PDB file of C-alpha atoms in Angstrom:
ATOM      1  CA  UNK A   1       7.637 -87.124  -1.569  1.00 48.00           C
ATOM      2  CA  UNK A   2       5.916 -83.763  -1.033  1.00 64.00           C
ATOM      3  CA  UNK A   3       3.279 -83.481   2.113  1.00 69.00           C
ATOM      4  CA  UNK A   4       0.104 -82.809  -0.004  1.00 71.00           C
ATOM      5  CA  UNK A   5      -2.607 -80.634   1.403  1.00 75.00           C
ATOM      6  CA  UNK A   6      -5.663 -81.771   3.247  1.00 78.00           C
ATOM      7  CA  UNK A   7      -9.154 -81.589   2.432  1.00 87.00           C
ATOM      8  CA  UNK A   8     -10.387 -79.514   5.176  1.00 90.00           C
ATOM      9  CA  UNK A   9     -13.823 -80.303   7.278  1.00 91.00           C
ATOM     10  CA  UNK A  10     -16.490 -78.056   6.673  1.00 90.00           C
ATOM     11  CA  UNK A  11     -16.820 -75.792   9.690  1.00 87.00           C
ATOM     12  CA  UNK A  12     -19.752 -73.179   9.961  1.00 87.00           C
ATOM     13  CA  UNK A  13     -17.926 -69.996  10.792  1.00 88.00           C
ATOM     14  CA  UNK A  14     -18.606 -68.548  14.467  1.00 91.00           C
ATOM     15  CA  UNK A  15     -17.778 -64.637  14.320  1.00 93.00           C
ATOM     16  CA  UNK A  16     -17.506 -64.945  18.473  1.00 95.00           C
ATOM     17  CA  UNK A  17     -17.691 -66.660  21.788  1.00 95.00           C
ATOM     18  CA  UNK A  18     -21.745 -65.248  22.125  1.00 96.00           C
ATOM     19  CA  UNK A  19     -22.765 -66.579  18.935  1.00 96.00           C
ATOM     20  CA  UNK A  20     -20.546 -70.086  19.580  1.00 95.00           C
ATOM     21  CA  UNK A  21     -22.722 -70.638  22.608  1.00 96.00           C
ATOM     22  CA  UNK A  22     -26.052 -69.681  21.319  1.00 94.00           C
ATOM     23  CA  UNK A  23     -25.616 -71.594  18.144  1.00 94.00           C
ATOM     24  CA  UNK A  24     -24.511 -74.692  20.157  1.00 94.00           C
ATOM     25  CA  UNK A  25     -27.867 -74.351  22.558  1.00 95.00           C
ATOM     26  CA  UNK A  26     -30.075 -73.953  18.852  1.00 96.00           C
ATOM     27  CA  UNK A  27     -29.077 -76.761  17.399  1.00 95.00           C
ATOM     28  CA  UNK A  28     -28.228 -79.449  19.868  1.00 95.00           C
ATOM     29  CA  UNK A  29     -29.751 -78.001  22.983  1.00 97.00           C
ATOM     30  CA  UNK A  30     -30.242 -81.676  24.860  1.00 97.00           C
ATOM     31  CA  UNK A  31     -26.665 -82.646  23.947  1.00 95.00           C
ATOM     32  CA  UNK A  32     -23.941 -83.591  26.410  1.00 94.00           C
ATOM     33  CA  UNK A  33     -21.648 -80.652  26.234  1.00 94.00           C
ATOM     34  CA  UNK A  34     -19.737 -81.426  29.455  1.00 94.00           C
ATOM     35  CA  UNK A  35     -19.026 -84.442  32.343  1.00 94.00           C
ATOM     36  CA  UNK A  36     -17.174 -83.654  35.103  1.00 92.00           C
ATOM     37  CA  UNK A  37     -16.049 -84.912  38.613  1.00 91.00           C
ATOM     38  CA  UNK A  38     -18.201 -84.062  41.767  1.00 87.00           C
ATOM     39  CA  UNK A  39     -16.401 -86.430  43.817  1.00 86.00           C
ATOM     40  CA  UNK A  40     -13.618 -89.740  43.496  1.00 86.00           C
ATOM     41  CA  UNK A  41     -16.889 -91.995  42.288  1.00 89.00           C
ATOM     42  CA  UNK A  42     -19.815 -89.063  41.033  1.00 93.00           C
ATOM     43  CA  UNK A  43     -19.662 -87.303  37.638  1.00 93.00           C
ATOM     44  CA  UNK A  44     -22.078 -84.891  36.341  1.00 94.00           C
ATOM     45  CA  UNK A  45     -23.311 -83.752  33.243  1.00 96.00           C
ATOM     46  CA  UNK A  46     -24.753 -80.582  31.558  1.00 96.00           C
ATOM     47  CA  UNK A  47     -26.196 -80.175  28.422  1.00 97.00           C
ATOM     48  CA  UNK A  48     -25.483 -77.153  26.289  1.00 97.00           C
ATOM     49  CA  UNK A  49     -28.296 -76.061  27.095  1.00 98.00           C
ATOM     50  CA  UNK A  50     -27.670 -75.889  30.925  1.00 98.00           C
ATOM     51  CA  UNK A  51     -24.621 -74.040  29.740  1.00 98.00           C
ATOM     52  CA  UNK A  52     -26.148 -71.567  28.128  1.00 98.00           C
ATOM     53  CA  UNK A  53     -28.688 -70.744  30.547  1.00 98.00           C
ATOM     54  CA  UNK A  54     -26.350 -70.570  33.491  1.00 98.00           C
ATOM     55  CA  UNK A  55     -23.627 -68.412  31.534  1.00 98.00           C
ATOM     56  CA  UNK A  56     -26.635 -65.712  31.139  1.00 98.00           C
ATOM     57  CA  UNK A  57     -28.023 -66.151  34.843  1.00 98.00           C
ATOM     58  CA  UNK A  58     -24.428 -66.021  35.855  1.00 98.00           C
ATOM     59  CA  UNK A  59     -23.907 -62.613  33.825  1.00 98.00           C
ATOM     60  CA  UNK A  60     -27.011 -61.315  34.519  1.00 98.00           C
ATOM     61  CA  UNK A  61     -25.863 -61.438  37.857  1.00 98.00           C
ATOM     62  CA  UNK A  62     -23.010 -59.418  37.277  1.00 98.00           C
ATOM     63  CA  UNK A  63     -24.416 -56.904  35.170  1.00 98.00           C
ATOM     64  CA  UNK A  64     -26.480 -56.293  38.479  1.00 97.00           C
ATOM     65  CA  UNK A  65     -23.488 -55.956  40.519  1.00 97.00           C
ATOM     66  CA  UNK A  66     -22.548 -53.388  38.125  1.00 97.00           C
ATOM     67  CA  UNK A  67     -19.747 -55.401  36.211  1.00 97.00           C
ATOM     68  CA  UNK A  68     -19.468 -53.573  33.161  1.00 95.00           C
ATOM     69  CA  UNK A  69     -16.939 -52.954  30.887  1.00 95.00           C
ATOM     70  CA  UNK A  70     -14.735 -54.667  33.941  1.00 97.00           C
ATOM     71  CA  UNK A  71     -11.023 -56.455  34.001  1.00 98.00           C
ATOM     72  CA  UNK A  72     -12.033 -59.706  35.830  1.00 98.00           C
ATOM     73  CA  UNK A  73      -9.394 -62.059  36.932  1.00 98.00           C
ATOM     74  CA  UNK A  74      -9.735 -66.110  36.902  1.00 98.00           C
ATOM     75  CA  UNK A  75      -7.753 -67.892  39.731  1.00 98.00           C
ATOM     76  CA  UNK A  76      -8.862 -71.923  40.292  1.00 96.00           C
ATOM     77  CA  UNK A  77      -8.793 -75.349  39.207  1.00 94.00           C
ATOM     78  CA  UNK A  78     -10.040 -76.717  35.887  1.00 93.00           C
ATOM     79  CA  UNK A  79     -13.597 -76.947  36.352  1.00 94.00           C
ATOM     80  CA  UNK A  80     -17.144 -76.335  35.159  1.00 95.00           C
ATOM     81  CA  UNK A  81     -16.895 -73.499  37.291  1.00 96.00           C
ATOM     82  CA  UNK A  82     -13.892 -71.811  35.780  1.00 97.00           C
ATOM     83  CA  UNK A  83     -15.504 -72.636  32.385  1.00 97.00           C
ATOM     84  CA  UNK A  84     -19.388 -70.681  33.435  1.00 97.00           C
ATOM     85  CA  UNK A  85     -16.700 -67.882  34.819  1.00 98.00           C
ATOM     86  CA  UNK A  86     -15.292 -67.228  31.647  1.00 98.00           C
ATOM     87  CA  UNK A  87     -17.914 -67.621  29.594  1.00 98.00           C
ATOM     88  CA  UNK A  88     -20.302 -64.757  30.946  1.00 98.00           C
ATOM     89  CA  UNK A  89     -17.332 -62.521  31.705  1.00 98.00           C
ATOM     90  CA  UNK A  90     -16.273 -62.312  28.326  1.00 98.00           C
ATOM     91  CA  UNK A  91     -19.947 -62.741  26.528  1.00 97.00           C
ATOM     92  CA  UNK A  92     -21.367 -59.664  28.381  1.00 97.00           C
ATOM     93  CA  UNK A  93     -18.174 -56.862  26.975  1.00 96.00           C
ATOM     94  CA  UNK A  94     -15.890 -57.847  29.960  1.00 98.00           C
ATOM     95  CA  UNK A  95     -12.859 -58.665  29.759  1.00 98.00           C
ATOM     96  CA  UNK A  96     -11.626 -62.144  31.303  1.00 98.00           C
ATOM     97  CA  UNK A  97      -7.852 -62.000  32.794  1.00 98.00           C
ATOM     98  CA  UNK A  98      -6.737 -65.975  33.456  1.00 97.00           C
ATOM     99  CA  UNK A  99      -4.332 -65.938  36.024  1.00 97.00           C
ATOM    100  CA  UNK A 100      -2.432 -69.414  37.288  1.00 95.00           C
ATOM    101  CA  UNK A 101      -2.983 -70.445  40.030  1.00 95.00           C
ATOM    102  CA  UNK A 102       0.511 -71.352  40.668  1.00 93.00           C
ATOM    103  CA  UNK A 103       2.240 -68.129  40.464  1.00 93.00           C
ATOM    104  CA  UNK A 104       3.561 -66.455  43.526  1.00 93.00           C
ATOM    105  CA  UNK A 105       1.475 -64.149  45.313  1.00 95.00           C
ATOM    106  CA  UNK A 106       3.760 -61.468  44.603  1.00 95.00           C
ATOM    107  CA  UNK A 107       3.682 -62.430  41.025  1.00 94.00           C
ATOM    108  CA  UNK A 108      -0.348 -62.436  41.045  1.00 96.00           C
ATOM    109  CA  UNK A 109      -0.397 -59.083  42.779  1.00 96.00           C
ATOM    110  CA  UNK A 110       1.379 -57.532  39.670  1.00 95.00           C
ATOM    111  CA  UNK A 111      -0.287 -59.030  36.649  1.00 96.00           C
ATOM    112  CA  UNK A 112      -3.652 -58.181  38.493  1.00 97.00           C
ATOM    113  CA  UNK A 113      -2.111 -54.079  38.773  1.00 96.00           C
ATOM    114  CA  UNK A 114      -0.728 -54.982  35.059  1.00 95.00           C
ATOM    115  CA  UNK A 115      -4.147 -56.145  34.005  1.00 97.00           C
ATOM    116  CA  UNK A 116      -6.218 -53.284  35.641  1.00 97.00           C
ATOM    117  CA  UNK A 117      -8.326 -55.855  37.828  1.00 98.00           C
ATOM    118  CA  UNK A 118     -11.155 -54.964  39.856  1.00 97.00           C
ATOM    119  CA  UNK A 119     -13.180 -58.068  40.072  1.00 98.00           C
ATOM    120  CA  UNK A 120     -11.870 -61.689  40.499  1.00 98.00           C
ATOM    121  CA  UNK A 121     -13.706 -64.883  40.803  1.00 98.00           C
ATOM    122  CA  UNK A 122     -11.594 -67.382  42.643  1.00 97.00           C
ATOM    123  CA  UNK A 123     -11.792 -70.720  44.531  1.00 96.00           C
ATOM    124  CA  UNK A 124     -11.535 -71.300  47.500  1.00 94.00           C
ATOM    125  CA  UNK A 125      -7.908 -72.833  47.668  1.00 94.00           C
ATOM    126  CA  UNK A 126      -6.981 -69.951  46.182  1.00 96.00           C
ATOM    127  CA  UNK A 127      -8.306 -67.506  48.526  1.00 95.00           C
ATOM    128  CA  UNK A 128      -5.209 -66.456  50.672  1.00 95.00           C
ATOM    129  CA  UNK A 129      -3.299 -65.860  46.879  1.00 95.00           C
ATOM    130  CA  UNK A 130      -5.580 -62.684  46.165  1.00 96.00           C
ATOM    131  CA  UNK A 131      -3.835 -59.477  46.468  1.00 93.00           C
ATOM    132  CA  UNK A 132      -5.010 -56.944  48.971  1.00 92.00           C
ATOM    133  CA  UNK A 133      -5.922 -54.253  46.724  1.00 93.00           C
ATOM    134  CA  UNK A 134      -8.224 -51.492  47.431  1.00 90.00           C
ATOM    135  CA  UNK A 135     -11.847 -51.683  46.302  1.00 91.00           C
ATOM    136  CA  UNK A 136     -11.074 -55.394  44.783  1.00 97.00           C
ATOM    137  CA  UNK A 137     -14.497 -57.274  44.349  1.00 97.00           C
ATOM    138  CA  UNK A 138     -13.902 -60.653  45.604  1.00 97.00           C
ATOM    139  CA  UNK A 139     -16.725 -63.515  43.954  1.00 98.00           C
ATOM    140  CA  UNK A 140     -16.143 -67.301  45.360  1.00 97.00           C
ATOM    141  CA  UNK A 141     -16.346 -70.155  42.902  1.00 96.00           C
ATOM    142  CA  UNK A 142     -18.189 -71.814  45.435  1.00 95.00           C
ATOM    143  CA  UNK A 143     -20.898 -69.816  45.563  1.00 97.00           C
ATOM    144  CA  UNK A 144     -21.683 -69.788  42.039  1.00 97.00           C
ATOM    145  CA  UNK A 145     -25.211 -71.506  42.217  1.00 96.00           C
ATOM    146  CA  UNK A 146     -26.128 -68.833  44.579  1.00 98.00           C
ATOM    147  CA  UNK A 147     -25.080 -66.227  42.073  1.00 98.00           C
ATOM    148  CA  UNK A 148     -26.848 -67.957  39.271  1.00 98.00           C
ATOM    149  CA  UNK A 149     -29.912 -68.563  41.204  1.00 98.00           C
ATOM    150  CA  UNK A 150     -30.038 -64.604  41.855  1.00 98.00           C
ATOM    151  CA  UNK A 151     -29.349 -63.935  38.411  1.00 98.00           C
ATOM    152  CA  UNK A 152     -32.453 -66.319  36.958  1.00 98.00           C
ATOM    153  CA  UNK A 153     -34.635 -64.123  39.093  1.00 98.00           C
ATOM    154  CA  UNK A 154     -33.658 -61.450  37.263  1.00 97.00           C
ATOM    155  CA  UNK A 155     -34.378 -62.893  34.222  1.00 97.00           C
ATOM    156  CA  UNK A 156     -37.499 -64.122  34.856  1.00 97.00           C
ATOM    157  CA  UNK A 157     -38.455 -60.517  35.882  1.00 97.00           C
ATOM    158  CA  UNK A 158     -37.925 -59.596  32.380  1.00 97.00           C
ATOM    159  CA  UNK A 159     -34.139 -58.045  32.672  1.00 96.00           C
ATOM    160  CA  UNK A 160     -32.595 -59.147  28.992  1.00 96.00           C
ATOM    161  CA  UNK A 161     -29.902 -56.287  29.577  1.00 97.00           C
ATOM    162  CA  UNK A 162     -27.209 -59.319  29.198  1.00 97.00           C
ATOM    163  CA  UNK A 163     -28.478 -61.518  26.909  1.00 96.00           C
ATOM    164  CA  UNK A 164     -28.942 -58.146  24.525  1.00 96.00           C
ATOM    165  CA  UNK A 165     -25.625 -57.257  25.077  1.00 96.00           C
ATOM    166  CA  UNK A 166     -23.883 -57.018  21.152  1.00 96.00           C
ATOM    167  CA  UNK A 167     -20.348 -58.305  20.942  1.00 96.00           C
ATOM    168  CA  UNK A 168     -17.886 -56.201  19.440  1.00 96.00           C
ATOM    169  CA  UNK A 169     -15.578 -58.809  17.815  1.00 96.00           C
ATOM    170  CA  UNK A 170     -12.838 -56.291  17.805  1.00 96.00           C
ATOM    171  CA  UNK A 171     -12.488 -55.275  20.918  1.00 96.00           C
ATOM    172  CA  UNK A 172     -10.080 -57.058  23.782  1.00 97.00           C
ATOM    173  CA  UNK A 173     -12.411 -60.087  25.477  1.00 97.00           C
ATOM    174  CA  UNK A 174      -9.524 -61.935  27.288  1.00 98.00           C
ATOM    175  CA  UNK A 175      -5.605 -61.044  28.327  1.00 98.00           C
ATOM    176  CA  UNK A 176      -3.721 -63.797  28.501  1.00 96.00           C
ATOM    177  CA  UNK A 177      -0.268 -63.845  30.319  1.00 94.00           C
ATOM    178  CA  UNK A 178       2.517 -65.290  28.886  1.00 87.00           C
ATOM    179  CA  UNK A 179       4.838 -67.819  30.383  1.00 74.00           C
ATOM    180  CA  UNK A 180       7.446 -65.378  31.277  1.00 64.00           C
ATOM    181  CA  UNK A 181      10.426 -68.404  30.115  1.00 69.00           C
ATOM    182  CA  UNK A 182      12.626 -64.947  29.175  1.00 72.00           C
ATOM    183  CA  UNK A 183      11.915 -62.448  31.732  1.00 77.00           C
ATOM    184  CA  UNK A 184       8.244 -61.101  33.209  1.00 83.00           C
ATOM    185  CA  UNK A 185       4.950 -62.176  32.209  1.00 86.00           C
ATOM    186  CA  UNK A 186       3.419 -59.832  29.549  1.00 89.00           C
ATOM    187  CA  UNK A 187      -0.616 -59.463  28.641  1.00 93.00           C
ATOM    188  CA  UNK A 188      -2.171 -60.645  25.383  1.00 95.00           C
ATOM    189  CA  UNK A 189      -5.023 -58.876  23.788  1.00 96.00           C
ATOM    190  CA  UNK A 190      -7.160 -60.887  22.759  1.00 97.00           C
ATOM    191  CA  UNK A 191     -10.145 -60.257  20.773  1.00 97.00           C
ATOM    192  CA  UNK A 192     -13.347 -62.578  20.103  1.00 96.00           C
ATOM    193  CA  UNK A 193     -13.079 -62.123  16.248  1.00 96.00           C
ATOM    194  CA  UNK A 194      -9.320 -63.816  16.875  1.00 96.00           C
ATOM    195  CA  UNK A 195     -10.727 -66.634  19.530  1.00 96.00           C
ATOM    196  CA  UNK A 196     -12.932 -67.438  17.115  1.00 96.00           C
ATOM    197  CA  UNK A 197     -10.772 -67.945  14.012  1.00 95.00           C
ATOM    198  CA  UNK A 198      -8.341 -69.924  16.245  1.00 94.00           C
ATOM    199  CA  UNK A 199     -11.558 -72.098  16.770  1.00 93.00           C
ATOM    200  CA  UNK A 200     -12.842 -72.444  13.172  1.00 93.00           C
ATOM    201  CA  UNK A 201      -9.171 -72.882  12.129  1.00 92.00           C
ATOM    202  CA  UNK A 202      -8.842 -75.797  14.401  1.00 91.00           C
ATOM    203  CA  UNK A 203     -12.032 -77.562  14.119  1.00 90.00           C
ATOM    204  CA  UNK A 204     -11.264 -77.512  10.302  1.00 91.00           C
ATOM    205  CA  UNK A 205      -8.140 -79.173  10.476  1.00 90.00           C
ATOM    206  CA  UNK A 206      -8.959 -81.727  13.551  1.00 86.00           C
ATOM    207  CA  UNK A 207     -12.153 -83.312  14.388  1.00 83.00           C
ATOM    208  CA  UNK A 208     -12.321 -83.914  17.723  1.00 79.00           C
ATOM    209  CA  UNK A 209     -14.533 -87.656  18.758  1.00 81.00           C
ATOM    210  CA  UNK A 210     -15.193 -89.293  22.026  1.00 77.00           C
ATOM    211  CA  UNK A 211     -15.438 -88.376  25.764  1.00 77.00           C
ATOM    212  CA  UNK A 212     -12.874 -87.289  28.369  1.00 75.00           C
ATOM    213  CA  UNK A 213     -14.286 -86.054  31.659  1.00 70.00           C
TER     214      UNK A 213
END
């Protein structure tokens, strides 16, 4: 018997990561969009719109520091915070560069030369794995709220600089590294207009139910 094709769910399309996020907050602004672990026996919850509020603090914030048009690693656990990172790297024109956190060193100190880093968020068990590289901006996971709390005072001042900022769907918003199974990690381009159709593409073929934390 032949497979037979699929009715496919009906997906709004999302053009890139920006307009994902600020579509989300629109239309279901008071919905859970993410539980996670504080401790062995506390969760906690943020709504989408927490989410979206702290991704533009967060990259106000950096646009202050003068993080513009920057290559900025990603070293840490899975977390909210790695999540917020991402997010207001990539939705402000910079470009996010992943890195795991259980390479070598060695290893991290060449994708970061390969990727043309200059800033890197990182937690703090993975301090001591950051290369020493000249001029290398250095922001702590941990200190996030702080960073966010700065950046909401800019915003409340009136600075929509971020928040302004237009995607260009075609340009490079993330370089992943691949697993290097044949020989030496190599960087993917990759662009919010193809993020996005990965996303659409997805959702329209699997509709994803429940909770996980």
């Amino acid at each position: 018997m032949k497979n037979r094709p699929y009715a496919l769910y009906e997906i709004p399309p999302i053009r890139d990561l920006k307009e994902l996020l600020w579509r989300k907050e629109e239309q279901m602004p008071e919905k859970i969009a993410f539980t996670y672990s504080v401790s062995r026996s506390q969760t906690a919850e943020k709504t989408y719109h927490d989410f979206y509020c702290e991704v533009n603090a967060l990259g106000a914030w950096e646009y202050q520091k003068g993080f513009c048009g920057a290559h900025i690693a990603i070293i840490g656990e899975n977390s909210y915070e790695w999540l917020l990172a991402f997010c207001s790297i990539v939705n402000g024109g910079n470009v996010a560069v992943p890195i795991d956190k259980e390479l070598s060193k060695k290893e991290i100190t060449r994708l970061f030369h390969q990727a043309d880093v200059t800033v890197v968020f990182c937690s703090k068990s993975c301090r001591e794995l950051i290369p020493e590289m000249e001029k290398l901006v250095i922001c702590s996971m941990s200190e996030l709220k702080k960073y966010i709390e700065e950046g909401q005072r800019f915003i409340s001042i009136g600075d929509a600089e971020y928040k302004d900022h237009l995607i260009d769907r075609k340009k490079t918003c993330c370089i992943m590294f691949t697993s290097g199974t044949s020989g030496m990690s190599k960087g993917v381009m990759l662009s919010h207009e193809s993020i996005a159709a990965d996303i659409v593409g997805s959702c329209q073929l699997f509709r994803l139910e429940g909770n996980t934390i």
